[in-house]
PDB file of C-alpha atoms in Angstrom:
ATOM      1  CA  PHE A   1      57.225 -50.485 -36.022  1.00  0.00           C
ATOM      2  CA  ASN A   2      57.087 -51.919 -32.490  1.00  0.00           C
ATOM      3  CA  LYS A   3      60.756 -51.075 -31.952  1.00  0.00           C
ATOM      4  CA  ILE A   4      60.119 -47.502 -33.043  1.00  0.00           C
ATOM      5  CA  ARG A   5      57.006 -47.262 -30.912  1.00  0.00           C
ATOM      6  CA  LYS A   6      58.968 -48.081 -27.748  1.00  0.00           C
ATOM      7  CA  ASN A   7      60.748 -44.735 -28.045  1.00  0.00           C
ATOM      8  CA  ILE A   8      57.577 -42.704 -28.488  1.00  0.00           C
ATOM      9  CA  PRO A   9      55.423 -41.627 -25.519  1.00  0.00           C
ATOM     10  CA  LYS A  10      52.441 -43.916 -25.120  1.00  0.00           C
ATOM     11  CA  THR A  11      50.033 -40.985 -25.008  1.00  0.00           C
ATOM     12  CA  GLN A  12      50.676 -40.297 -28.694  1.00  0.00           C
ATOM     13  CA  PHE A  13      48.942 -43.566 -29.545  1.00  0.00           C
ATOM     14  CA  GLU A  14      46.029 -43.131 -27.159  1.00  0.00           C
ATOM     15  CA  GLU A  15      42.846 -41.397 -28.211  1.00  0.00           C
ATOM     16  CA  LYS A  16      41.928 -38.605 -25.850  1.00  0.00           C
ATOM     17  CA  ILE A  17      38.727 -39.494 -24.034  1.00  0.00           C
ATOM     18  CA  GLU A  18      36.201 -36.693 -23.803  1.00  0.00           C
ATOM     19  CA  ILE A  19      33.227 -36.955 -21.477  1.00  0.00           C
ATOM     20  CA  SER A  20      30.013 -35.557 -22.900  1.00  0.00           C
ATOM     21  CA  TYR A  21      27.107 -33.971 -21.060  1.00  0.00           C
ATOM     22  CA  GLU A  22      24.952 -36.791 -22.427  1.00  0.00           C
ATOM     23  CA  GLU A  23      27.145 -39.349 -20.651  1.00  0.00           C
ATOM     24  CA  VAL A  24      27.009 -37.384 -17.408  1.00  0.00           C
ATOM     25  CA  GLU A  25      23.224 -37.207 -17.639  1.00  0.00           C
ATOM     26  CA  ARG A  26      23.006 -40.936 -18.323  1.00  0.00           C
ATOM     27  CA  TYR A  27      25.098 -41.777 -15.252  1.00  0.00           C
ATOM     28  CA  TYR A  28      22.929 -39.433 -13.202  1.00  0.00           C
ATOM     29  CA  GLN A  29      19.689 -41.024 -14.414  1.00  0.00           C
ATOM     30  CA  ASN A  30      21.063 -44.551 -13.856  1.00  0.00           C
ATOM     31  CA  ARG A  31      21.825 -43.935 -10.184  1.00  0.00           C
ATOM     32  CA  PRO A  32      20.152 -46.728  -8.158  1.00  0.00           C
ATOM     33  CA  ALA A  33      18.095 -46.148  -5.020  1.00  0.00           C
ATOM     34  CA  HIS A  34      20.782 -47.373  -2.612  1.00  0.00           C
ATOM     35  CA  ILE A  35      23.247 -44.796  -3.969  1.00  0.00           C
ATOM     36  CA  THR A  36      20.733 -41.972  -3.620  1.00  0.00           C
ATOM     37  CA  LYS A  37      20.052 -43.092  -0.051  1.00  0.00           C
ATOM     38  CA  TYR A  38      23.791 -43.149   0.667  1.00  0.00           C
ATOM     39  CA  LEU A  39      24.328 -39.662  -0.747  1.00  0.00           C
ATOM     40  CA  GLU A  40      21.438 -38.192   1.201  1.00  0.00           C
ATOM     41  CA  ASN A  41      21.737 -40.051   4.510  1.00  0.00           C
ATOM     42  CA  GLU A  42      25.461 -40.787   4.820  1.00  0.00           C
ATOM     43  CA  ARG A  43      26.868 -37.804   2.954  1.00  0.00           C
ATOM     44  CA  GLY A  44      24.179 -35.299   3.891  1.00  0.00           C
ATOM     45  CA  LEU A  45      23.632 -34.035   0.348  1.00  0.00           C
ATOM     46  CA  SER A  46      20.334 -32.439  -0.610  1.00  0.00           C
ATOM     47  CA  ALA A  47      18.411 -33.683  -3.635  1.00  0.00           C
ATOM     48  CA  GLU A  48      18.962 -30.263  -5.221  1.00  0.00           C
ATOM     49  CA  ILE A  49      22.747 -30.537  -4.921  1.00  0.00           C
ATOM     50  CA  ILE A  50      22.769 -34.111  -6.257  1.00  0.00           C
ATOM     51  CA  GLU A  51      20.783 -32.949  -9.282  1.00  0.00           C
ATOM     52  CA  LYS A  52      22.745 -29.724  -9.794  1.00  0.00           C
ATOM     53  CA  TRP A  53      26.115 -31.495  -9.901  1.00  0.00           C
ATOM     54  CA  LYS A  54      24.765 -34.641 -11.590  1.00  0.00           C
ATOM     55  CA  ILE A  55      26.200 -37.148  -9.133  1.00  0.00           C
ATOM     56  CA  GLY A  56      25.900 -40.444 -10.970  1.00  0.00           C
ATOM     57  CA  TRP A  57      26.731 -44.114 -10.984  1.00  0.00           C
ATOM     58  CA  GLY A  58      28.287 -46.249 -13.685  1.00  0.00           C
ATOM     59  CA  GLN A  59      30.790 -48.923 -14.667  1.00  0.00           C
ATOM     60  CA  PHE A  60      34.479 -48.063 -14.964  1.00  0.00           C
ATOM     61  CA  TYR A  61      37.509 -50.334 -14.872  1.00  0.00           C
ATOM     62  CA  GLY A  62      35.269 -53.356 -14.498  1.00  0.00           C
ATOM     63  CA  ARG A  63      33.489 -52.071 -11.362  1.00  0.00           C
ATOM     64  CA  ARG A  64      30.496 -49.935 -10.449  1.00  0.00           C
ATOM     65  CA  TRP A  65      31.378 -46.511  -9.035  1.00  0.00           C
ATOM     66  CA  ILE A  66      29.718 -43.348  -7.806  1.00  0.00           C
ATOM     67  CA  ASN A  67      30.967 -40.643 -10.147  1.00  0.00           C
ATOM     68  CA  ILE A  68      31.263 -36.912  -9.578  1.00  0.00           C
ATOM     69  CA  PRO A  69      31.639 -34.859 -12.789  1.00  0.00           C
ATOM     70  CA  ILE A  70      34.354 -32.219 -12.453  1.00  0.00           C
ATOM     71  CA  PHE A  71      33.745 -29.130 -14.575  1.00  0.00           C
ATOM     72  CA  ASP A  72      36.569 -26.804 -15.612  1.00  0.00           C
ATOM     73  CA  GLN A  73      36.439 -23.022 -15.997  1.00  0.00           C
ATOM     74  CA  ASP A  74      34.955 -23.374 -19.470  1.00  0.00           C
ATOM     75  CA  GLY A  75      32.120 -25.560 -18.197  1.00  0.00           C
ATOM     76  CA  LYS A  76      33.472 -28.717 -19.838  1.00  0.00           C
ATOM     77  CA  VAL A  77      33.764 -32.020 -18.004  1.00  0.00           C
ATOM     78  CA  SER A  78      37.486 -32.418 -17.336  1.00  0.00           C
ATOM     79  CA  LEU A  79      37.197 -35.738 -15.508  1.00  0.00           C
ATOM     80  CA  LEU A  80      35.007 -37.964 -13.369  1.00  0.00           C
ATOM     81  CA  LYS A  81      36.071 -38.472  -9.760  1.00  0.00           C
ATOM     82  CA  LEU A  82      35.137 -42.027  -8.843  1.00  0.00           C
ATOM     83  CA  ARG A  83      34.127 -43.245  -5.389  1.00  0.00           C
ATOM     84  CA  ALA A  84      33.589 -46.909  -4.649  1.00  0.00           C
ATOM     85  CA  ASP A  85      30.038 -48.160  -4.356  1.00  0.00           C
ATOM     86  CA  PRO A  86      29.532 -48.401  -0.553  1.00  0.00           C
ATOM     87  CA  GLU A  87      28.174 -51.938  -0.996  1.00  0.00           C
ATOM     88  CA  ASP A  88      31.347 -53.104  -2.760  1.00  0.00           C
ATOM     89  CA  LYS A  89      33.681 -54.004   0.117  1.00  0.00           C
ATOM     90  CA  SER A  90      36.234 -55.815  -2.056  1.00  0.00           C
ATOM     91  CA  LEU A  91      37.942 -52.710  -3.414  1.00  0.00           C
ATOM     92  CA  GLU A  92      41.141 -51.659  -1.677  1.00  0.00           C
ATOM     93  CA  ASN A  93      41.423 -48.449  -3.697  1.00  0.00           C
ATOM     94  CA  ARG A  94      38.225 -46.540  -2.938  1.00  0.00           C
ATOM     95  CA  TYR A  95      39.044 -43.524  -5.111  1.00  0.00           C
ATOM     96  CA  MET A  96      39.968 -43.224  -8.779  1.00  0.00           C
ATOM     97  CA  VAL A  97      39.622 -40.847 -11.702  1.00  0.00           C
ATOM     98  CA  TYR A  98      38.313 -41.399 -15.194  1.00  0.00           C
ATOM     99  CA  PRO A  99      39.886 -41.330 -17.699  1.00  0.00           C
ATOM    100  CA  LYS A 100      43.203 -42.666 -16.443  1.00  0.00           C
ATOM    101  CA  GLY A 101      45.887 -40.020 -16.353  1.00  0.00           C
ATOM    102  CA  ALA A 102      43.423 -37.137 -16.220  1.00  0.00           C
ATOM    103  CA  LYS A 103      44.926 -34.003 -14.700  1.00  0.00           C
ATOM    104  CA  HIS A 104      43.497 -33.078 -11.328  1.00  0.00           C
ATOM    105  CA  ASP A 105      41.323 -29.994 -11.218  1.00  0.00           C
ATOM    106  CA  LEU A 106      39.766 -27.562  -8.755  1.00  0.00           C
ATOM    107  CA  TYR A 107      36.201 -28.680  -8.036  1.00  0.00           C
ATOM    108  CA  GLY A 108      33.556 -25.977  -7.658  1.00  0.00           C
ATOM    109  CA  VAL A 109      35.558 -23.304  -9.442  1.00  0.00           C
ATOM    110  CA  ASP A 110      32.524 -22.084 -11.383  1.00  0.00           C
ATOM    111  CA  GLN A 111      30.921 -20.963  -8.108  1.00  0.00           C
ATOM    112  CA  LEU A 112      33.356 -18.063  -8.017  1.00  0.00           C
ATOM    113  CA  SER A 113      31.354 -16.408 -10.778  1.00  0.00           C
ATOM    114  CA  ASP A 114      28.754 -15.662  -8.071  1.00  0.00           C
ATOM    115  CA  LYS A 115      31.374 -13.347  -6.503  1.00  0.00           C
ATOM    116  CA  PRO A 116      31.258 -14.706  -2.945  1.00  0.00           C
ATOM    117  CA  ASP A 117      33.025 -12.842  -0.144  1.00  0.00           C
ATOM    118  CA  THR A 118      33.723 -16.038   1.823  1.00  0.00           C
ATOM    119  CA  LEU A 119      35.161 -19.282   0.494  1.00  0.00           C
ATOM    120  CA  PHE A 120      35.824 -22.629   2.194  1.00  0.00           C
ATOM    121  CA  TRP A 121      38.690 -24.733   0.820  1.00  0.00           C
ATOM    122  CA  VAL A 122      38.261 -28.372   1.831  1.00  0.00           C
ATOM    123  CA  GLU A 123      40.003 -31.645   1.086  1.00  0.00           C
ATOM    124  CA  GLY A 124      37.351 -33.775  -0.609  1.00  0.00           C
ATOM    125  CA  GLU A 125      34.564 -33.481  -3.145  1.00  0.00           C
ATOM    126  CA  PHE A 126      31.848 -34.726  -0.798  1.00  0.00           C
ATOM    127  CA  ASP A 127      32.943 -32.204   1.838  1.00  0.00           C
ATOM    128  CA  ARG A 128      32.626 -29.435  -0.729  1.00  0.00           C
ATOM    129  CA  LEU A 129      29.156 -30.621  -1.679  1.00  0.00           C
ATOM    130  CA  ARG A 130      28.141 -30.928   1.972  1.00  0.00           C
ATOM    131  CA  LEU A 131      29.028 -27.284   2.563  1.00  0.00           C
ATOM    132  CA  GLU A 132      27.177 -26.174  -0.541  1.00  0.00           C
ATOM    133  CA  SER A 133      24.145 -28.074   0.739  1.00  0.00           C
ATOM    134  CA  ARG A 134      24.307 -25.684   3.695  1.00  0.00           C
ATOM    135  CA  GLY A 135      24.453 -22.633   1.442  1.00  0.00           C
ATOM    136  CA  LEU A 136      28.232 -22.092   1.681  1.00  0.00           C
ATOM    137  CA  TYR A 137      30.706 -21.551  -1.129  1.00  0.00           C
ATOM    138  CA  ALA A 138      33.456 -24.167  -1.189  1.00  0.00           C
ATOM    139  CA  VAL A 139      36.112 -25.654  -3.469  1.00  0.00           C
ATOM    140  CA  SER A 140      38.318 -28.735  -3.281  1.00  0.00           C
ATOM    141  CA  GLY A 141      41.096 -30.244  -5.326  1.00  0.00           C
ATOM    142  CA  THR A 142      40.448 -33.639  -6.849  1.00  0.00           C
ATOM    143  CA  GLY A 143      43.798 -35.123  -5.812  1.00  0.00           C
ATOM    144  CA  GLY A 144      43.489 -35.124  -2.037  1.00  0.00           C
ATOM    145  CA  ALA A 145      45.515 -33.279   0.592  1.00  0.00           C
ATOM    146  CA  GLY A 146      48.837 -33.749  -1.176  1.00  0.00           C
ATOM    147  CA  THR A 147      47.853 -32.147  -4.482  1.00  0.00           C
ATOM    148  CA  LEU A 148      47.938 -28.379  -4.997  1.00  0.00           C
ATOM    149  CA  LYS A 149      48.500 -26.340  -8.140  1.00  0.00           C
ATOM    150  CA  ASP A 150      49.491 -22.687  -8.205  1.00  0.00           C
ATOM    151  CA  GLU A 151      46.950 -22.112 -10.961  1.00  0.00           C
ATOM    152  CA  TRP A 152      44.152 -23.030  -8.538  1.00  0.00           C
ATOM    153  CA  ILE A 153      45.186 -20.241  -6.196  1.00  0.00           C
ATOM    154  CA  GLU A 154      45.446 -17.838  -9.125  1.00  0.00           C
ATOM    155  CA  ILE A 155      41.845 -18.696  -9.997  1.00  0.00           C
ATOM    156  CA  ALA A 156      40.768 -17.747  -6.477  1.00  0.00           C
ATOM    157  CA  LYS A 157      42.902 -14.617  -6.700  1.00  0.00           C
ATOM    158  CA  GLU A 158      40.935 -13.481  -9.730  1.00  0.00           C
ATOM    159  CA  CYS A 159      37.745 -13.447  -7.624  1.00  0.00           C
ATOM    160  CA  LYS A 160      37.939  -9.804  -6.513  1.00  0.00           C
ATOM    161  CA  SER A 161      34.986 -10.119  -4.135  1.00  0.00           C
ATOM    162  CA  LEU A 162      36.761 -12.546  -1.781  1.00  0.00           C
ATOM    163  CA  LYS A 163      37.434 -11.256   1.727  1.00  0.00           C
ATOM    164  CA  GLU A 164      37.924 -14.500   3.676  1.00  0.00           C
ATOM    165  CA  ILE A 165      39.201 -18.000   2.871  1.00  0.00           C
ATOM    166  CA  TYR A 166      38.745 -20.809   5.394  1.00  0.00           C
ATOM    167  CA  VAL A 167      40.907 -23.904   4.994  1.00  0.00           C
ATOM    168  CA  CYS A 168      39.405 -27.033   6.536  1.00  0.00           C
ATOM    169  CA  TYR A 169      41.217 -30.265   5.687  1.00  0.00           C
ATOM    170  CA  ASP A 170      40.814 -33.714   7.217  1.00  0.00           C
ATOM    171  CA  ASN A 171      41.653 -34.310  10.843  1.00  0.00           C
ATOM    172  CA  ASP A 172      44.722 -36.505  10.215  1.00  0.00           C
ATOM    173  CA  VAL A 173      48.442 -36.118   9.563  1.00  0.00           C
ATOM    174  CA  GLU A 174      48.054 -35.814   5.779  1.00  0.00           C
ATOM    175  CA  GLY A 175      45.272 -33.287   6.209  1.00  0.00           C
ATOM    176  CA  GLU A 176      47.278 -31.144   8.615  1.00  0.00           C
ATOM    177  CA  LYS A 177      50.286 -31.147   6.281  1.00  0.00           C
ATOM    178  CA  GLY A 178      48.102 -30.346   3.284  1.00  0.00           C
ATOM    179  CA  ALA A 179      46.358 -27.492   5.103  1.00  0.00           C
ATOM    180  CA  ALA A 180      49.686 -25.975   6.177  1.00  0.00           C
ATOM    181  CA  HIS A 181      50.994 -26.203   2.605  1.00  0.00           C
ATOM    182  CA  LEU A 182      47.856 -24.606   1.197  1.00  0.00           C
ATOM    183  CA  LEU A 183      47.856 -21.769   3.732  1.00  0.00           C
ATOM    184  CA  ALA A 184      51.513 -21.027   2.991  1.00  0.00           C
ATOM    185  CA  ALA A 185      50.821 -20.965  -0.748  1.00  0.00           C
ATOM    186  CA  LEU A 186      47.773 -18.734  -0.275  1.00  0.00           C
ATOM    187  CA  SER A 187      49.839 -16.333   1.840  1.00  0.00           C
ATOM    188  CA  ARG A 188      52.440 -16.034  -0.933  1.00  0.00           C
ATOM    189  CA  HIS A 189      50.046 -15.606  -3.819  1.00  0.00           C
ATOM    190  CA  LEU A 190      47.568 -13.320  -2.065  1.00  0.00           C
ATOM    191  CA  LYS A 191      50.165 -11.101  -0.411  1.00  0.00           C
ATOM    192  CA  GLY A 192      49.070  -7.477  -0.457  1.00  0.00           C
ATOM    193  CA  LEU A 193      45.408  -8.319  -1.003  1.00  0.00           C
ATOM    194  CA  ASP A 194      42.725  -7.666   1.583  1.00  0.00           C
ATOM    195  CA  ILE A 195      41.875 -11.351   2.049  1.00  0.00           C
ATOM    196  CA  LYS A 196      41.975 -12.916   5.499  1.00  0.00           C
ATOM    197  CA  LEU A 197      43.058 -16.545   5.846  1.00  0.00           C
ATOM    198  CA  PHE A 198      41.824 -18.952   8.509  1.00  0.00           C
ATOM    199  CA  ASN A 199      42.601 -22.560   9.352  1.00  0.00           C
ATOM    200  CA  ILE A 200      39.684 -24.560  10.799  1.00  0.00           C
ATOM    201  CA  SER A 201      40.869 -27.445  12.967  1.00  0.00           C
ATOM    202  CA  LEU A 202      38.167 -30.042  13.386  1.00  0.00           C
ATOM    203  CA  PRO A 203      37.709 -31.365  16.940  1.00  0.00           C
ATOM    204  CA  LYS A 204      39.881 -34.390  17.683  1.00  0.00           C
ATOM    205  CA  ILE A 205      36.990 -36.616  18.634  1.00  0.00           C
ATOM    206  CA  GLU A 206      36.457 -40.200  17.560  1.00  0.00           C
ATOM    207  CA  GLY A 207      34.258 -40.333  14.491  1.00  0.00           C
ATOM    208  CA  ILE A 208      35.177 -36.859  13.208  1.00  0.00           C
ATOM    209  CA  LYS A 209      37.757 -36.953  10.420  1.00  0.00           C
ATOM    210  CA  ASP A 210      36.388 -34.512   7.880  1.00  0.00           C
ATOM    211  CA  VAL A 211      33.723 -31.860   7.305  1.00  0.00           C
ATOM    212  CA  THR A 212      31.071 -34.455   6.520  1.00  0.00           C
ATOM    213  CA  ASP A 213      31.775 -36.282   9.785  1.00  0.00           C
ATOM    214  CA  PHE A 214      31.574 -32.995  11.689  1.00  0.00           C
ATOM    215  CA  PHE A 215      28.007 -32.363  10.621  1.00  0.00           C
ATOM    216  CA  ALA A 216      26.964 -36.010  10.905  1.00  0.00           C
ATOM    217  CA  ASN A 217      28.365 -36.585  14.395  1.00  0.00           C
ATOM    218  CA  LYS A 218      25.564 -36.365  16.959  1.00  0.00           C
ATOM    219  CA  SER A 219      27.775 -36.810  20.020  1.00  0.00           C
ATOM    220  CA  TYR A 220      29.567 -33.511  19.459  1.00  0.00           C
ATOM    221  CA  GLN A 221      27.348 -30.472  19.900  1.00  0.00           C
ATOM    222  CA  PRO A 222      29.313 -27.202  19.880  1.00  0.00           C
ATOM    223  CA  GLU A 223      27.768 -24.169  21.528  1.00  0.00           C
ATOM    224  CA  LYS A 224      27.684 -22.475  18.152  1.00  0.00           C
ATOM    225  CA  ASP A 225      27.657 -23.958  14.695  1.00  0.00           C
ATOM    226  CA  ARG A 226      31.184 -23.081  13.598  1.00  0.00           C
ATOM    227  CA  LEU A 227      30.835 -23.593   9.867  1.00  0.00           C
TER     228      LEU A 227
END
């Protein structure tokens, strides 16, 4: 049997892990005080947003992680995006997904049902949540700057109310490459539609790498709030 098994994809022997709403709620309720403080003070997330998206905390792969439930178009939990506990300095890999091998998804896609006319497309989940905390509609992929699926753009294309899409990736080489790739893909897929595309370049100032840093940085005070 073992010899036969070697020639069969491993996934055929693995039980598909489904994440229930009850699990998500349990992780949310188990979130300790230091994680709530981190989310509110360091990430700038309102209590309403933390509750709405059920940002939780739990044990995965032998460690404790902040977890962000990612909901698909059907409202099911497709995966948990894991972020290292800020007090755990021993982890080299600060980001993971659960379960292993889960396909990356577009985070915040269900907001498009509100029929917004303006959408921000950012690089990370916390950046997306930070913008929503300010009353803005935003989405992000769960795989970082280098991951983009055509189906994500098709989802945005189906939102007939959209008039403007602002791309704002991290202020580094990977972010700039990812933003250029996304803008090119949006231009192809949305050709002929009355949707304007913009690229937001964050100021190249020490301490500002992403959207969250932009709002948290007190040394940089633009004449007008640009986002």
